[in-house]
């Protein structure tokens, strides 16, 4: 038999229990998150309840609690909107940048748990230097969903969406690409991967999982997307082509790893017996010719035509499927690429030497003419 007011009583108990846990200093963020998820609530927290829970977490986790407590008391009797402002100021009250980021991480993590992340980010966007503050929240959060929410808040109402440098997105890109709930198109919308707008190489202390430059990031992005099983081969092919296009913008040698992924996708069609891939084969050969030269491209064309003939004409009913070792082929391709680039460099050096000799000879001729005219 249901007791009148029983649901409200249970809600009150769960709220006071979670508030008590929020004030426990040694309680980690992950443990607090698990406790919050186990408290069964059919309705979201009230705005006032959510704010008090987040405020309790900040007060318990901040290092300089005396300074934070000053802002805390100022926020007790403020109207909606202003109290979030004072809470953000409390988080930024630390003198150390690292501690400020830790406080912002506490805020974003707690707000996500209690469902008030939008209120926090909207308030941050309205504050002075709101764009820098939202980027700091992105960096501090260590959560790809919070990072995307911060970027979306910054671009809310903008006709042209602003992109943020790839280096601040580094810890989140892999998670964003592997999460089926995140639209991969957001990566191209939110992350600035163009060389003339972003840093090309990071200092060693800022590397993440061995990624320290823009080209390596494009290589890994192609690798991660090719591991996804919820997308079609054509989607993978378009993604790799887009990575190559971004790599070409910078000029210089193209990544062998990106070309290997492109070749792998094209050849996968051949192995599966798919027809109608002439345009893709031609494109692969054109890419190889652009980066390796006509000599190596002719070799690749010969190999691809041979593989395609086998796939089309071989009777797969009684014979094992024709395979080849892609890694060995791409290693050989890499050697050929290095050899081609070495030859090109030597040719360029020879041309420069010839030009220098011609200029020197012209100077000597000019001097002889000058001496002849004098006498």
XYZ file of C-alpha atoms in Angstrom, residues 43-362:
320
model
C 12.615 13.160 -11.820
C 15.618 15.472 -12.264
C 16.999 17.509 -9.402
C 15.503 20.916 -8.791
C 17.737 23.819 -9.838
C 18.356 24.804 -6.236
C 19.172 21.219 -5.237
C 21.567 20.755 -8.187
C 23.365 23.994 -7.372
C 23.815 23.081 -3.697
C 25.213 19.646 -4.589
C 27.739 21.145 -7.038
C 28.698 23.818 -4.530
C 29.287 21.161 -1.881
C 31.578 19.213 -4.199
C 33.627 22.304 -5.031
C 34.017 23.264 -1.380
C 35.177 19.748 -0.451
C 37.647 19.302 -3.322
C 39.195 22.782 -3.575
C 42.709 23.191 -2.197
C 42.359 26.772 -0.955
C 39.111 26.201 0.918
C 39.223 29.475 2.865
C 39.171 31.566 -0.306
C 36.590 29.299 -1.929
C 34.441 29.503 1.192
C 34.374 33.308 0.854
C 32.775 33.005 -2.586
C 30.652 30.149 -1.283
C 28.994 32.347 1.354
C 28.419 35.118 -1.194
C 26.506 32.685 -3.399
C 24.066 31.554 -0.705
C 21.386 34.203 -1.235
C 21.886 35.191 -4.883
C 19.264 34.959 -7.602
C 19.372 32.509 -10.503
C 22.311 33.126 -12.822
C 24.365 35.124 -10.338
C 24.998 32.207 -8.010
C 26.646 30.211 -10.848
C 28.855 33.210 -11.586
C 30.125 33.314 -8.027
C 30.688 29.557 -8.059
C 32.878 29.853 -11.179
C 34.755 32.728 -9.540
C 35.299 30.495 -6.532
C 36.821 27.831 -8.789
C 39.138 30.420 -10.331
C 40.138 31.849 -6.967
C 43.261 29.669 -6.808
C 46.571 31.285 -7.736
C 47.865 28.177 -9.525
C 46.579 27.496 -13.042
C 46.732 23.775 -12.380
C 44.519 24.116 -9.316
C 42.087 26.292 -11.243
C 41.764 23.517 -13.822
C 41.206 20.973 -11.059
C 38.392 23.108 -9.648
C 36.848 23.532 -13.097
C 37.014 19.747 -13.525
C 35.104 19.349 -10.253
C 32.458 21.808 -11.459
C 31.959 20.248 -14.905
C 31.949 16.690 -13.538
C 29.470 17.486 -10.770
C 27.220 19.522 -13.078
C 27.067 16.676 -15.562
C 26.029 14.283 -12.791
C 23.196 16.462 -11.474
C 22.050 17.698 -14.888
C 23.072 21.358 -14.666
C 25.948 21.428 -17.175
C 24.063 23.728 -19.566
C 23.496 26.291 -16.799
C 27.202 26.267 -15.905
C 28.432 26.610 -19.502
C 25.894 29.304 -20.395
C 26.952 31.344 -17.374
C 30.645 30.907 -18.275
C 29.985 32.121 -21.836
C 28.462 35.373 -20.513
C 31.385 36.157 -18.228
C 34.371 38.316 -19.277
C 36.764 36.250 -21.418
C 34.003 33.681 -21.756
C 35.644 32.025 -24.762
C 38.902 31.404 -22.893
C 36.942 30.151 -19.885
C 35.004 27.647 -21.999
C 38.257 26.399 -23.546
C 39.688 25.983 -20.042
C 36.615 23.944 -19.123
C 37.146 21.810 -22.228
C 40.767 21.175 -21.232
C 39.912 20.539 -17.583
C 36.900 18.267 -18.061
C 38.647 15.136 -19.417
C 35.247 14.219 -20.850
C 34.549 14.332 -24.624
C 30.842 15.066 -24.084
C 31.621 18.029 -21.822
C 34.258 19.211 -24.309
C 31.762 19.164 -27.176
C 29.140 20.882 -25.014
C 31.618 23.683 -24.200
C 32.416 24.147 -27.902
C 28.711 24.125 -28.813
C 27.956 26.735 -26.137
C 30.710 28.989 -27.474
C 29.261 28.739 -30.994
C 25.644 29.124 -29.966
C 24.083 31.813 -32.164
C 27.137 32.161 -34.427
C 26.462 32.002 -38.135
C 29.956 30.634 -38.820
C 31.124 28.062 -36.308
C 34.546 28.726 -34.820
C 37.043 25.856 -34.696
C 39.461 25.244 -31.838
C 43.039 24.061 -32.325
C 43.632 20.317 -32.664
C 46.137 20.357 -29.790
C 43.497 21.146 -27.126
C 41.266 18.355 -28.472
C 44.017 15.715 -28.382
C 42.822 13.820 -25.249
C 39.276 13.530 -26.652
C 39.567 12.808 -30.373
C 39.907 9.043 -30.086
C 36.942 8.775 -27.700
C 34.886 11.016 -29.991
C 35.672 8.834 -32.996
C 34.956 5.554 -31.227
C 31.664 6.713 -29.664
C 28.763 5.787 -31.996
C 26.570 8.410 -30.300
C 28.864 11.243 -31.471
C 28.450 12.319 -35.070
C 31.871 12.109 -36.695
C 31.038 15.225 -38.727
C 31.490 17.219 -35.497
C 35.204 16.422 -35.635
C 35.606 18.348 -38.882
C 33.331 21.134 -37.609
C 34.974 21.614 -34.207
C 38.654 20.767 -34.703
C 40.998 23.064 -36.607
C 43.224 20.747 -38.629
C 44.442 23.262 -41.203
C 48.181 24.070 -40.928
C 47.912 27.793 -41.608
C 45.514 28.240 -38.694
C 46.950 25.890 -36.102
C 50.220 24.745 -34.566
C 51.988 22.050 -36.599
C 54.142 20.485 -33.861
C 53.823 20.390 -30.067
C 56.554 20.517 -27.443
C 57.338 17.007 -26.061
C 55.621 17.693 -22.728
C 52.298 18.214 -24.542
C 52.371 14.996 -26.571
C 49.500 12.585 -26.024
C 49.821 8.843 -26.721
C 52.764 9.510 -28.999
C 50.956 12.213 -30.987
C 52.899 15.455 -31.181
C 52.197 16.837 -34.637
C 49.276 17.408 -36.967
C 50.205 14.765 -39.555
C 50.548 12.025 -36.937
C 47.114 12.954 -35.612
C 45.614 12.597 -39.114
C 47.270 9.177 -39.414
C 45.816 7.978 -36.105
C 42.377 9.377 -36.943
C 42.328 7.257 -40.097
C 43.477 4.202 -38.100
C 40.775 4.641 -35.444
C 37.990 5.175 -37.940
C 38.970 2.084 -39.909
C 38.549 -0.006 -36.747
C 34.885 0.946 -36.418
C 32.433 -1.819 -37.313
C 29.288 0.349 -37.378
C 30.247 2.283 -40.532
C 30.355 1.217 -44.179
C 33.569 0.790 -46.202
C 32.500 3.757 -48.327
C 32.243 5.957 -45.185
C 35.699 4.798 -44.132
C 37.059 5.563 -47.596
C 35.625 9.089 -47.564
C 37.044 9.709 -44.084
C 40.542 8.571 -45.112
C 40.321 10.711 -48.269
C 39.466 13.706 -46.104
C 42.457 13.021 -43.857
C 44.690 12.889 -46.959
C 43.197 16.162 -48.215
C 44.039 17.856 -44.889
C 47.529 16.377 -45.067
C 48.082 17.704 -48.589
C 47.324 21.277 -47.511
C 50.584 21.449 -45.561
C 52.694 20.398 -48.529
C 55.814 18.271 -48.161
C 55.945 14.447 -48.149
C 52.600 12.683 -47.771
C 52.150 10.234 -44.899
C 52.886 6.650 -45.930
C 50.426 5.493 -43.291
C 47.539 7.446 -44.822
C 48.354 6.090 -48.276
C 48.478 2.580 -46.797
C 44.990 2.982 -45.343
C 43.688 4.268 -48.671
C 45.244 1.315 -50.499
C 43.855 -1.099 -47.920
C 40.291 0.135 -48.473
C 40.546 0.044 -52.269
C 42.101 -3.414 -52.272
C 39.485 -4.678 -49.821
C 36.909 -4.072 -52.565
C 39.031 -6.151 -54.933
C 39.350 -9.020 -52.470
C 35.597 -9.076 -51.916
C 35.006 -9.222 -55.654
C 33.247 -5.868 -55.780
C 32.985 -4.420 -59.268
C 32.717 -0.845 -60.458
C 35.839 0.334 -58.673
C 37.743 1.579 -61.742
C 37.436 5.203 -60.628
C 38.807 4.374 -57.169
C 41.727 2.452 -58.629
C 42.497 5.348 -60.950
C 42.324 7.725 -57.989
C 44.728 5.577 -55.954
C 47.177 5.498 -58.852
C 46.898 9.279 -59.286
C 47.652 9.793 -55.599
C 50.651 7.465 -55.845
C 51.894 9.280 -58.949
C 51.542 12.645 -57.240
C 53.556 11.600 -54.197
C 55.852 8.849 -55.553
C 56.336 9.774 -59.169
C 55.262 8.129 -62.466
C 57.740 5.261 -62.228
C 56.410 3.914 -58.918
C 52.811 4.668 -59.884
C 53.229 2.450 -62.977
C 54.386 -0.429 -60.742
C 51.368 0.024 -58.460
C 49.040 0.178 -61.476
C 50.463 -3.107 -62.749
C 49.949 -4.772 -59.354
C 46.399 -3.485 -58.931
C 45.375 -4.530 -62.422
C 46.754 -7.998 -61.734
C 44.888 -8.308 -58.438
C 41.658 -7.101 -60.037
C 41.958 -9.593 -62.906
C 42.429 -12.425 -60.419
C 39.430 -11.326 -58.343
C 37.159 -11.007 -61.387
C 38.244 -14.154 -63.225
C 39.177 -16.610 -60.494
C 36.616 -19.257 -59.539
C 36.173 -18.680 -55.810
C 33.836 -21.644 -55.461
C 36.574 -24.257 -55.229
C 39.676 -22.164 -54.685
C 40.839 -20.240 -51.634
C 40.441 -16.476 -51.806
C 43.490 -14.682 -53.162
C 45.221 -12.670 -50.473
C 48.397 -10.691 -50.195
C 50.431 -9.284 -47.342
C 49.447 -5.603 -47.259
C 52.068 -4.716 -44.642
C 54.888 -6.086 -46.826
C 53.512 -4.304 -49.870
C 53.281 -0.984 -48.020
C 56.765 -1.397 -46.548
C 58.055 -1.865 -50.105
C 56.008 1.154 -51.159
C 57.574 3.158 -48.330
C 61.081 2.215 -49.482
C 60.197 3.264 -53.011
C 58.818 6.546 -51.686
C 62.050 7.260 -49.795
C 64.121 6.386 -52.849
C 62.014 8.629 -55.064
C 62.260 11.542 -52.621
C 66.041 11.029 -52.382
C 66.360 11.089 -56.173
C 64.236 14.213 -56.364
C 66.398 15.922 -53.744
C 69.603 15.025 -55.598
C 68.127 16.301 -58.861
C 67.120 19.556 -57.171
C 70.645 19.938 -55.759
C 72.174 19.290 -59.193
C 69.867 21.872 -60.774
C 70.848 24.409 -58.116
C 74.566 23.719 -58.738
C 74.088 24.157 -62.505
C 72.258 27.434 -61.948
C 75.079 28.638 -59.665
C 77.674 27.716 -62.303
C 75.708 29.557 -65.018
C 75.466 32.660 -62.844
C 79.195 32.454 -62.103
C 80.075 32.101 -65.803
C 77.857 35.049 -66.697
